[in-house]
CSV table of C-alpha atoms and ligand atoms in Angstrom, one decimal:
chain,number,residue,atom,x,y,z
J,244,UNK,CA,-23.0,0.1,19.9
J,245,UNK,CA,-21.6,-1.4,16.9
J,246,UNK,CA,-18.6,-4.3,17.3
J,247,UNK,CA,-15.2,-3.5,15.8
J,248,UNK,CA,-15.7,-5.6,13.0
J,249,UNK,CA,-19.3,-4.0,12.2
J,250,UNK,CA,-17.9,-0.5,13.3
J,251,UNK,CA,-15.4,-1.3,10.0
J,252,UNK,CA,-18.4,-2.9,7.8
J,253,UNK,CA,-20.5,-0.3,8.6
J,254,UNK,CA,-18.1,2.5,7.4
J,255,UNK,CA,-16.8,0.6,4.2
J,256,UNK,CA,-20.3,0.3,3.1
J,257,UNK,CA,-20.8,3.7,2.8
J,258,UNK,CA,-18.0,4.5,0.9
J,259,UNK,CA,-17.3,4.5,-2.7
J,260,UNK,CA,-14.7,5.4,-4.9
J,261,UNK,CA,-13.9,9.0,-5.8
J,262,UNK,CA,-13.6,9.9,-9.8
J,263,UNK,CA,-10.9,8.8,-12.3
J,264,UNK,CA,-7.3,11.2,-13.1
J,265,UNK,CA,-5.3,10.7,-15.9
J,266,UNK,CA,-1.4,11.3,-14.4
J,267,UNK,CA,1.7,10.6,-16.0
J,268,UNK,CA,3.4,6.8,-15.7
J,269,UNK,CA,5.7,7.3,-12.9
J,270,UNK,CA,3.1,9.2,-10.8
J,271,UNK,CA,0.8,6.5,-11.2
J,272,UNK,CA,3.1,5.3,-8.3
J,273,UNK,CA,0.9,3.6,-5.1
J,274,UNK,CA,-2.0,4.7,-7.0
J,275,UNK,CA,-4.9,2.3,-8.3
J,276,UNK,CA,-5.6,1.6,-11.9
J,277,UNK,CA,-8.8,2.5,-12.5
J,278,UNK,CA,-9.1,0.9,-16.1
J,279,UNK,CA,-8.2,-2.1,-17.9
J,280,UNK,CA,-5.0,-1.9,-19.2
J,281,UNK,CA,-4.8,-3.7,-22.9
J,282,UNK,CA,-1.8,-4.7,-24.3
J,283,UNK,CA,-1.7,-2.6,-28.0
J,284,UNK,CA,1.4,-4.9,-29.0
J,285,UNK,CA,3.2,-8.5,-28.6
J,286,UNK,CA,5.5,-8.5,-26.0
J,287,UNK,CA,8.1,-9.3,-26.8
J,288,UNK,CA,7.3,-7.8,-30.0
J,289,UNK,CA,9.8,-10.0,-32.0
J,290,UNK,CA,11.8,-13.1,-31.4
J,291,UNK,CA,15.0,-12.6,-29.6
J,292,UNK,CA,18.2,-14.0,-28.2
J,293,UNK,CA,17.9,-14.4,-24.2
J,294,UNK,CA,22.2,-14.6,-24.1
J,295,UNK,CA,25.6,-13.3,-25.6
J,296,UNK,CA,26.3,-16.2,-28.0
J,297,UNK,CA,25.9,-17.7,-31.5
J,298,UNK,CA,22.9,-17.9,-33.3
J,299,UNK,CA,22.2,-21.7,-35.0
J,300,UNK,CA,20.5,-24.1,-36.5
J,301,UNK,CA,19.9,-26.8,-33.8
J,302,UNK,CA,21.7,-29.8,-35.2
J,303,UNK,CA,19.3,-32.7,-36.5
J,304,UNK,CA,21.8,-35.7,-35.9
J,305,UNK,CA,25.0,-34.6,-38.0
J,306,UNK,CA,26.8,-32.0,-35.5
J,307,UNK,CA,29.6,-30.1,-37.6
J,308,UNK,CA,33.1,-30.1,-35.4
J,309,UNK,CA,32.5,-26.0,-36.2
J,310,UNK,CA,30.2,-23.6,-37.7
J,311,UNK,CA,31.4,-20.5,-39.8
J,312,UNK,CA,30.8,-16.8,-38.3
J,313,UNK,CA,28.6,-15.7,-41.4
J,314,UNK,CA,27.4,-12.7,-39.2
J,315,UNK,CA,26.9,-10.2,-36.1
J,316,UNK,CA,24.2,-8.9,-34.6
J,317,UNK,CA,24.2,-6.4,-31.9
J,318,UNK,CA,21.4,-5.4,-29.4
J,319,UNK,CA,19.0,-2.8,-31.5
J,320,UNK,CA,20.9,-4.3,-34.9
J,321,UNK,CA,19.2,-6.0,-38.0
J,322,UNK,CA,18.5,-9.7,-38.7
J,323,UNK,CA,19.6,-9.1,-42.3
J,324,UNK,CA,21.2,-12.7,-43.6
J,325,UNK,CA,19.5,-16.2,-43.0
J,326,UNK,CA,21.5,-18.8,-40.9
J,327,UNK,CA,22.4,-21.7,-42.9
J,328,UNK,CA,23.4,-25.2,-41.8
J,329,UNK,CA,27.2,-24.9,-40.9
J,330,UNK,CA,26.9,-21.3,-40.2
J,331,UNK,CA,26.7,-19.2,-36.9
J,332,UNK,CA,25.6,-15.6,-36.2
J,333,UNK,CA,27.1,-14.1,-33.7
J,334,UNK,CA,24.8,-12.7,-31.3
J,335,UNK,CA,24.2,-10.4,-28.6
J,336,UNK,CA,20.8,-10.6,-26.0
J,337,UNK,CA,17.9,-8.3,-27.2
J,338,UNK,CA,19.2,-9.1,-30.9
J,339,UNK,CA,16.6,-10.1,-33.3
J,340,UNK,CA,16.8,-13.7,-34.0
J,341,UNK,CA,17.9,-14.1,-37.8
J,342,UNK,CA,16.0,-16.6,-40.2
J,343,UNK,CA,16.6,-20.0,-40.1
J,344,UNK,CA,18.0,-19.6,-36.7
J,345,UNK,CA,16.1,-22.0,-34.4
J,346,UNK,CA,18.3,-21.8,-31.1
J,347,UNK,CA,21.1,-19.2,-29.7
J,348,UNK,CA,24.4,-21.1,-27.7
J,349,UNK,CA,25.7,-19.2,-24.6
J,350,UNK,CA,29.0,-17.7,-25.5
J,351,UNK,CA,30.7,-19.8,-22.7
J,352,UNK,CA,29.7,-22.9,-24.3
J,353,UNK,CA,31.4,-22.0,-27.5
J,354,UNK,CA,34.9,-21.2,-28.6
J,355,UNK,CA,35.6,-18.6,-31.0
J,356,UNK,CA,38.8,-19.2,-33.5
J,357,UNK,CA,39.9,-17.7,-36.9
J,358,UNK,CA,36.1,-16.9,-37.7
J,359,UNK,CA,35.1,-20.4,-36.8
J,360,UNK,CA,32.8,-21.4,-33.4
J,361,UNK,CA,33.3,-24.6,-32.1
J,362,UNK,CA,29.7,-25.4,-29.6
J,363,UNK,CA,30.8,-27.5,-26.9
J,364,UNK,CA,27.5,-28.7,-25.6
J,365,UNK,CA,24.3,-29.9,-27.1
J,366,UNK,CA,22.0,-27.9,-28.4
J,367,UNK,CA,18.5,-28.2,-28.1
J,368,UNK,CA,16.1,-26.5,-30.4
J,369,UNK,CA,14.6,-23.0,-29.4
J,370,UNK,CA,16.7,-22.9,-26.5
J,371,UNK,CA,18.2,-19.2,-25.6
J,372,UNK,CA,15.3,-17.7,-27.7
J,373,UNK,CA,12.3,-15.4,-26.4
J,374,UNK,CA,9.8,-15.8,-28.6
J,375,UNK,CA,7.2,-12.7,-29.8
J,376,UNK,CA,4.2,-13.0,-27.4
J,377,UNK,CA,5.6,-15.4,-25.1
J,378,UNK,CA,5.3,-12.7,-22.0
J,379,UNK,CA,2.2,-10.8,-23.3
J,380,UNK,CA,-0.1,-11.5,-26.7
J,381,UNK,CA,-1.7,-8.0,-28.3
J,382,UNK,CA,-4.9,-7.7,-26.8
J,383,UNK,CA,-4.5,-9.8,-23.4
J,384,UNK,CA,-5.1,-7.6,-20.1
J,385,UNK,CA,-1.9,-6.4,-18.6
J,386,UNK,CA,-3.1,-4.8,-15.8
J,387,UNK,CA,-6.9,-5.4,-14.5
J,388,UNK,CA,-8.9,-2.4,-12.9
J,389,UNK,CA,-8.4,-2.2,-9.3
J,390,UNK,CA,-4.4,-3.0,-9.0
J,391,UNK,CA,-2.2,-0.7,-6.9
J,392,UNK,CA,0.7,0.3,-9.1
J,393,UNK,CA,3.9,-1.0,-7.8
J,394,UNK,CA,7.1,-1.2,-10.1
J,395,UNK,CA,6.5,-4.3,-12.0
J,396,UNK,CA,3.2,-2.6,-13.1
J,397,UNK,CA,5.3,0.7,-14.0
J,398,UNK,CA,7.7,-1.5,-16.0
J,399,UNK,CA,4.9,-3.4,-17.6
J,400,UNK,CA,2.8,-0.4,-18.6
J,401,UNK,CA,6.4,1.3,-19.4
J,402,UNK,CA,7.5,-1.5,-21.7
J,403,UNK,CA,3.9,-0.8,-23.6
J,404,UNK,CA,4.6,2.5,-24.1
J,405,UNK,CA,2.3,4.3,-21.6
J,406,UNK,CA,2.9,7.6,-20.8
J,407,UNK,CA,-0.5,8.6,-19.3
J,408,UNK,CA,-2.4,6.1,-17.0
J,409,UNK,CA,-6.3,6.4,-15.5
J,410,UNK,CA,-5.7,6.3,-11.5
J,411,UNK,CA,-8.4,7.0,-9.2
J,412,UNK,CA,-8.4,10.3,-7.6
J,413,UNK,CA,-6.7,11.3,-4.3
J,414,UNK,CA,-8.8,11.6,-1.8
J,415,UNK,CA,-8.7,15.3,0.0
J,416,UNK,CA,-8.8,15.1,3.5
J,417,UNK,CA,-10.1,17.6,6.1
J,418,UNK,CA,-8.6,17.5,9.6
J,419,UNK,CA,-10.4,19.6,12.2
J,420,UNK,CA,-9.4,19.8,15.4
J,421,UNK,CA,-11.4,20.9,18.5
J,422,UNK,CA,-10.6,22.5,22.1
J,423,UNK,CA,-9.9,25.1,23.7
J,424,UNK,CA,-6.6,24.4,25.0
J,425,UNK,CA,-4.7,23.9,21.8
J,426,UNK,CA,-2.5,26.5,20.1
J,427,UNK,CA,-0.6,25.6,16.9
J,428,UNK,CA,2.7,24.3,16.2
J,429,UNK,CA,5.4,27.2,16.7
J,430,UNK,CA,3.3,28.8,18.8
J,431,UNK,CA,4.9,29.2,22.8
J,432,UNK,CA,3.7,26.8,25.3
J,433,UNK,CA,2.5,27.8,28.5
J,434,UNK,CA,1.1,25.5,31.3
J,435,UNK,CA,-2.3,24.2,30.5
J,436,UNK,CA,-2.1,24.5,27.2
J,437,UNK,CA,-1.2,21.7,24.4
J,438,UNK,CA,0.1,21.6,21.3
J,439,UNK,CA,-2.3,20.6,18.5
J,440,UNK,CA,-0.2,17.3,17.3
J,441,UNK,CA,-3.4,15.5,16.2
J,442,UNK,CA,-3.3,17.7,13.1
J,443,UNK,CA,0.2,16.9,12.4
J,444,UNK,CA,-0.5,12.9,13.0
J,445,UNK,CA,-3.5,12.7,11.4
J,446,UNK,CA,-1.8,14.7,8.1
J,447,UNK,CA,1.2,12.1,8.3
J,448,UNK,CA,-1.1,9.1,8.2
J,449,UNK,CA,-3.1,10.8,5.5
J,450,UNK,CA,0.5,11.6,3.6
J,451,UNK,CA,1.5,8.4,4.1
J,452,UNK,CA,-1.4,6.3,2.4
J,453,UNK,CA,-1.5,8.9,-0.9
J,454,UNK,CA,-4.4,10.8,0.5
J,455,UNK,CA,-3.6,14.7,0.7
J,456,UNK,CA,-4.5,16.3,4.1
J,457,UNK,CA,-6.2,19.8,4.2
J,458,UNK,CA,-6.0,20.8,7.8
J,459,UNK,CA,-8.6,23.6,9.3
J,460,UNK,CA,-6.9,24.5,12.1
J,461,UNK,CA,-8.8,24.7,15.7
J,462,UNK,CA,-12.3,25.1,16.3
J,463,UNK,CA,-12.6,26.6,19.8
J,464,UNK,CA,-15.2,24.9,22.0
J,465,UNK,CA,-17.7,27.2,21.1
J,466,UNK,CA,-20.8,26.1,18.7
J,467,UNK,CA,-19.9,28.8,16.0
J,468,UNK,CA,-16.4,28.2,16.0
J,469,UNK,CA,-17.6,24.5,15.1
J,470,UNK,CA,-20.0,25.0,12.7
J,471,UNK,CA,-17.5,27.7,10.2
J,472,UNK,CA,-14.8,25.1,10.5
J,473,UNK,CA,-16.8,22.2,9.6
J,474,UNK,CA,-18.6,23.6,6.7
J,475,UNK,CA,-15.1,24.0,5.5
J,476,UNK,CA,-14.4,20.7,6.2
J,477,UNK,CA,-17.1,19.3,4.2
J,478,UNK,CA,-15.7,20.9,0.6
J,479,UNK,CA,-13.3,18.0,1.3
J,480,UNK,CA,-13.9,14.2,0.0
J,481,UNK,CA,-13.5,13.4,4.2
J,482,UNK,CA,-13.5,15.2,7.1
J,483,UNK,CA,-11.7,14.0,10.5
J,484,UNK,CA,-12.6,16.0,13.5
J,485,UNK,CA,-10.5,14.9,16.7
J,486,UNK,CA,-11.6,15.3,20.0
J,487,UNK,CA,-14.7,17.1,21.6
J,488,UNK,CA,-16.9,13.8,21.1
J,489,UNK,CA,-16.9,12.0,24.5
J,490,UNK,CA,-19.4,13.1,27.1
J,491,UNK,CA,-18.1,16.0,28.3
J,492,UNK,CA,-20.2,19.4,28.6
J,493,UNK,CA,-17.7,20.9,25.8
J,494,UNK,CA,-17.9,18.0,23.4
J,495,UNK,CA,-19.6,19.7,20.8
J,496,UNK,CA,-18.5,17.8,18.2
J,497,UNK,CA,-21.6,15.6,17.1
J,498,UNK,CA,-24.3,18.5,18.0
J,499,UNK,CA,-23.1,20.7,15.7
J,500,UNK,CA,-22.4,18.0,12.8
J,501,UNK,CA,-26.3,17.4,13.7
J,502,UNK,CA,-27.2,20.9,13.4
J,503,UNK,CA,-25.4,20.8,9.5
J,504,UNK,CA,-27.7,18.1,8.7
J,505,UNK,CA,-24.8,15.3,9.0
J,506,UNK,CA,-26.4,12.2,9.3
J,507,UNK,CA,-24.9,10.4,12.5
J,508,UNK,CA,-24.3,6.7,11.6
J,509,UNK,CA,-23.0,5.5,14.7
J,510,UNK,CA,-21.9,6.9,18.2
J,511,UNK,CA,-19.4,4.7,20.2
J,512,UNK,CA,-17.5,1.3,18.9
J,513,UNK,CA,-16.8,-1.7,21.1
J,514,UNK,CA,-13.0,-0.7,21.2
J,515,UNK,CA,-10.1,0.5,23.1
J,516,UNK,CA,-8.5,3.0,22.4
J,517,UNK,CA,-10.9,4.9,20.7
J,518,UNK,CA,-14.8,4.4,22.1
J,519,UNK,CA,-16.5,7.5,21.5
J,520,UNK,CA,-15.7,7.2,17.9
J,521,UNK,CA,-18.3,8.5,15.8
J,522,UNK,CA,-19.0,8.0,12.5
J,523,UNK,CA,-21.6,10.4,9.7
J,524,UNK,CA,-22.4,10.5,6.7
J,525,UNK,CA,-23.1,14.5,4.8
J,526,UNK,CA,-24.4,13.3,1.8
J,527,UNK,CA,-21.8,11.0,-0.2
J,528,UNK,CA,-19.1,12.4,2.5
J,529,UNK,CA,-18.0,10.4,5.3
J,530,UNK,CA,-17.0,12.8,8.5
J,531,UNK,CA,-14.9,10.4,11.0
J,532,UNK,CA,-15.1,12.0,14.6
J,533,UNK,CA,-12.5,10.6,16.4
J,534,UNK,CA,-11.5,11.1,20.1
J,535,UNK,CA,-8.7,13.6,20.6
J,536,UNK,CA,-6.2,11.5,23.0
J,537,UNK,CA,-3.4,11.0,20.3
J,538,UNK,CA,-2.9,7.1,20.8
J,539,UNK,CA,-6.6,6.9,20.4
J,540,UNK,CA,-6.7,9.8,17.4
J,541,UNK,CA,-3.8,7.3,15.7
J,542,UNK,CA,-5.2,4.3,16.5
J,543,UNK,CA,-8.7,4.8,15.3
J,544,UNK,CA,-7.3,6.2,12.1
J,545,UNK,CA,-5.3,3.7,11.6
J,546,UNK,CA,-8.1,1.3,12.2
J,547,UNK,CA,-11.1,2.4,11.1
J,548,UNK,CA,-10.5,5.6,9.2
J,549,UNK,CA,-7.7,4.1,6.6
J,550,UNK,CA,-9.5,1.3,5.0
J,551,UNK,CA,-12.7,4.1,4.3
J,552,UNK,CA,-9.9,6.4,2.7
J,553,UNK,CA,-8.4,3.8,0.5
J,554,UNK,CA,-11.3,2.4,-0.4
J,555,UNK,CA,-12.5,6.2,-1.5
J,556,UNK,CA,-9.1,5.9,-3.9
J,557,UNK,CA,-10.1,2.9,-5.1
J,558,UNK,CA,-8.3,0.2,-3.2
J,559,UNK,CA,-9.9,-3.1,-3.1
J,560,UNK,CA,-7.5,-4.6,-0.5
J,561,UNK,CA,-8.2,-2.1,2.6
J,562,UNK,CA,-7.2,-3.9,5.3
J,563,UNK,CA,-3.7,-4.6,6.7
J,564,UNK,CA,-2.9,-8.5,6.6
J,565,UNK,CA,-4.3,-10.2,10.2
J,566,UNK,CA,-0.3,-11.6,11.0
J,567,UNK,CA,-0.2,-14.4,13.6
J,568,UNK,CA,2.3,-13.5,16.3
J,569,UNK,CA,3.0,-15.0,19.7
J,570,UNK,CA,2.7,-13.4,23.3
J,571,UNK,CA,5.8,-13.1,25.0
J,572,UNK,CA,3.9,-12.2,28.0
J,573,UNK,CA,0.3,-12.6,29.5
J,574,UNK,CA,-1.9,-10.0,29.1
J,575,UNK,CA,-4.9,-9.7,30.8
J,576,UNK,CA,-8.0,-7.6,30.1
J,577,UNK,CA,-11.6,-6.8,30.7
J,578,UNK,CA,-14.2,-8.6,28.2
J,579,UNK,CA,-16.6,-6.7,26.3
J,580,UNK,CA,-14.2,-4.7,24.1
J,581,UNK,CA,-11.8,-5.3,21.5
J,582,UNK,CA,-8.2,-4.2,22.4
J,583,UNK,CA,-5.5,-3.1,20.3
J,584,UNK,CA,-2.3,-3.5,22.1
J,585,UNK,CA,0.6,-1.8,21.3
J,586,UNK,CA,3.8,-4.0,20.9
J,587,UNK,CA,7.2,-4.3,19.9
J,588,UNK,CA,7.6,-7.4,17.2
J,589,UNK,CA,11.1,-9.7,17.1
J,590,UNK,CA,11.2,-11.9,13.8
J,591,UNK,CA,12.6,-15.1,15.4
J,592,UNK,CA,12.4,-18.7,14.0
J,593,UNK,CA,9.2,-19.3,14.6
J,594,UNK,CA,7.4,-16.5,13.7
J,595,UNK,CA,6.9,-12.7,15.4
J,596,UNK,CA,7.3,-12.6,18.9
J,597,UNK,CA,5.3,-9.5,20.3
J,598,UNK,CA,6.3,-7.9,23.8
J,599,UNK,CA,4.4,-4.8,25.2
J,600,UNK,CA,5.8,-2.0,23.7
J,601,UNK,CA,5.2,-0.6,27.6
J,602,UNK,CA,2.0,1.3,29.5
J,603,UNK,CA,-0.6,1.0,27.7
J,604,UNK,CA,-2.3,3.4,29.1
J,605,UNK,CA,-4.4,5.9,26.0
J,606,UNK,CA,-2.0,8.9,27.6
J,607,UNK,CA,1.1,6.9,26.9
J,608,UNK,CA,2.5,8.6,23.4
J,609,UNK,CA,5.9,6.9,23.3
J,610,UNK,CA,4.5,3.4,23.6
J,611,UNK,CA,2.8,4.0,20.2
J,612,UNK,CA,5.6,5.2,18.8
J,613,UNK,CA,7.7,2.7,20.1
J,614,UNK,CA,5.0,-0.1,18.9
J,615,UNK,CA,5.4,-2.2,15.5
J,616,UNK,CA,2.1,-4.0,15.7
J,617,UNK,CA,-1.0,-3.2,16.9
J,618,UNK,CA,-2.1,-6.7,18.5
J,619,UNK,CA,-5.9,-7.0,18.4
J,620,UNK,CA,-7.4,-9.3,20.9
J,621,UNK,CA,-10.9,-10.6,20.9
J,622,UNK,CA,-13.5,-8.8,23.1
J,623,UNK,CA,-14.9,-11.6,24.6
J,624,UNK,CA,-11.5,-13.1,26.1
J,625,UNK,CA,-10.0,-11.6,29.0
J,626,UNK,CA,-6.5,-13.5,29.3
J,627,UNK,CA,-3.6,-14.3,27.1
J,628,UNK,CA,-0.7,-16.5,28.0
J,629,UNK,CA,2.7,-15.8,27.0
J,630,UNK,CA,3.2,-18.0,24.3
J,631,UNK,CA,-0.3,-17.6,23.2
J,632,UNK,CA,-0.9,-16.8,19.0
J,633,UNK,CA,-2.8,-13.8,18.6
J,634,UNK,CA,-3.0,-11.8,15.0
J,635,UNK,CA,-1.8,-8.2,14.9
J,636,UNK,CA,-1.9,-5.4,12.2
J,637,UNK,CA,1.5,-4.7,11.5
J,638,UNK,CA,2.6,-1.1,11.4
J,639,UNK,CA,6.2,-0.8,10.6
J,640,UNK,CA,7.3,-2.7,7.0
J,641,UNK,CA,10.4,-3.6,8.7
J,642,UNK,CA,11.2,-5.3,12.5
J,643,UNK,CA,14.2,-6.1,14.5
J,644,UNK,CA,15.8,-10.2,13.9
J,645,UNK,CA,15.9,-12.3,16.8
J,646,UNK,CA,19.6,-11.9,18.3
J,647,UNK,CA,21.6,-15.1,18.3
C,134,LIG,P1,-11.4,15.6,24.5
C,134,LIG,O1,-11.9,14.5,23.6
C,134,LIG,O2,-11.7,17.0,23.9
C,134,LIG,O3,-11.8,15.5,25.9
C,134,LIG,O4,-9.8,15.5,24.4
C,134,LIG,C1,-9.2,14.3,24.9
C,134,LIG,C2,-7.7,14.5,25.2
C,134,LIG,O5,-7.0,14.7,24.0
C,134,LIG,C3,-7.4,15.8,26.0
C,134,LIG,O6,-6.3,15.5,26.9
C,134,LIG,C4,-6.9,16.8,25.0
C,134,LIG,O7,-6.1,17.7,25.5
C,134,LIG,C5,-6.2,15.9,24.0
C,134,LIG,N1,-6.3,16.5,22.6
C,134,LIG,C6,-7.4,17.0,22.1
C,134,LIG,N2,-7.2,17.5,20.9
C,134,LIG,C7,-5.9,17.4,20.7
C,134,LIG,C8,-5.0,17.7,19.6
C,134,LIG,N3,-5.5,18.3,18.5
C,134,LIG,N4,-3.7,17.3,19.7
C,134,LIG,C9,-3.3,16.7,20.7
C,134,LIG,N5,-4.0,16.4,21.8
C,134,LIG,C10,-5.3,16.7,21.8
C,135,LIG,MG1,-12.0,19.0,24.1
């Protein structure tokens, strides 16, 4: 039974990234470059004025009491007439810089009479000025291969005039799920039946990272029902089945991904939530069987299945930052297994503080909902004190202050 680390290693080495996608700029958007971007042009692609102000000479000793307004030049106007000693342009930011200006002076450090500026502090030579291919020279890499497009990269690639980008491909995602006590959303409830939310979660968390779910629907626990959904499944770039992959007499799950000629890579992690994870391999394809409890369905997605899926889009960062954060009670559990604990964080002065976010029981929905870290403590140990530093995958971008 492979550890939680080499349950991650072992999946992350059998997955590459999916093909290449030319999109437009702005849909480019959380997706990963999957060329070198080049630069075509200087940027900036002339010299400028960084201020509202006067274009100058900078003074070489004999400062005149005031210059004469020989000019104007607006944002998207013409450097047309050369700056001569004595003289001032006026001058907007963005402007190009006219010759034989070497420096611009901030409007607030002039004063403006009667077509005459007075400067009322030194001036230094290029000061004010952004010079061509001081941000970016023609030619340099602007964006490598690999980088997750946020909006400085948007701007960047924006600013060079790119209106179609190379991203790695979306991963499609199957989601099966198994039993014969489901029924589907909308349908009515009646007692010992549930309602298939794994679908629903698992398509969230597949949403959420950029993949696009395709969900099956229910295979019934029946070995026929199994077999037509998951040859389905396996059009997709992944398949996720959830549930049927304990021990149980129904679990069909891993015999009849056997009987499709999926390879079985592993059967059972050292974790909890989540134990009778399974992971295959159909080819290329990856099929994550995952058990069907929803904190555990959630928990090993979110811990073993989303670095696979991001690494499939191309991601070379696939795992959540480790964050150090600090007991606020003792926890106590058996060795053997890593744990994720589901806790509430409070950004205080000295760091997170995590507190259960209650039962932690695998049945317990609302304290994963209620939970913004998962806090992951070592399987060998088997008591934390309060006040003890632990590391923790955070899941919500955002957490509660402190009060006081
Ligand atoms: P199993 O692995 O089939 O024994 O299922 C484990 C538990 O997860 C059972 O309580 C199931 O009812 C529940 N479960 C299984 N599939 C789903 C699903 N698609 N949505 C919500 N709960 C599920
Ligand atoms: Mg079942």
């Amino acid at each position: 039974m492979p550890t939680f680390e080499e349950a991650r290693k072992i999946i992350l080495a059998g997955i590459s990234p999916l093909g290449v996608e030319r999109v437009t700029l702005l849909e480019s958007l959380g997706r990963v470059i999957a060329e070198e971007m080049i630069a075509p042009w200087d940027m900036p692609l002339y010299d400028n004025s960084a201020m509202d102000g006067f274009g100058v000479r900078a003074p070489s000793g004999t400062e005149p009491a005031a210059l004469k307004i020989t000019g104007y030049i607006p944002a998207g106007g013409i450097a047309a007439s050369e700056v001569i000693p004595g003289c001032a342009v006026k001058i907007m930011t963005g402007a190009p810089i006219p010759p034989g200006c070497d420096a611009v002076v901030p409007v607030e450090e002039t004063e403006e009479e009667n077509g005459m500026v007075r400067i009322l502090k030194p001036v230094f030579r290029h000061q004010h000025i952004r010079f061509k291919g001081e941000d970016v020279a023609a030619g340099d890499t602007v964006i490598a291969a690999g980088t997750v497009m946020r909006p400085p990269g948007i701007s960047m690639l924006a600013s060079f005039g790119k209106v179609i980008v190379p991203v790695y491909r979306r991963a499609r995602v199957a989601i099966l799920s198994t039993g014969d006590e489901l029924i589907e959303l909308g349908e009515p409830i009646t007692s010992g039946r549930i309602i298939n939310s794994n679908a629903l979660s698992l398509a969230a968390s597949i949403k959420e990272i950029g993949a696009e779910p395709v969900i099956l629907g229910i295979a019934r626990d029946n070995r026929e029902s199994h077999v037509e959904k998951m040859v389905e499944g396996l059009n997709a770039d992944a398949l996720i089945t959830s549930a049927g992959v304990s021990a149980g007499d129904r679990d069909l799950v891993r015999e009849c991904l056997a009987e499709l000629g999926v390879r079985q890579v592993f059967w059972k992690v050292g974790i909890k939530p989540g134990g009778p994870t399974a992971f295959s391999m159909s080819g290329g394809k990856p099929v994550f069987s995952l058990p069907g409890n929803p904190v555990s369905t959630m928990i090993t997605f979110e811990e073993l299945v989303r670095p696979a899926l991001l690494k499939m889009m191309g991601h070379r960062k696939v795992i959540r930052p480790l964050v150090k954060v600090t007991l606020a009670e003792e926890v106590r559990k058996k060795p053997g297994k890593v744990h994720f604990l589901r806790v509430r964080l409070t950004m205080g002065k000295g760091g997170y503080l995590a507190s259960t976010s209650g039962d932690q029981n695998t049945g317990i929905l609302k304290t994963m909902l209620q939970a913004d870290a998962l806090v992951i403590l070592p399987a060998d140990s088997t008591s934390f004190a309060a006040g003890e530093e632990v590391d923790a995958h955070i899941l919500n971008e955002t957490v509660a202050m402190e009060e006081g």
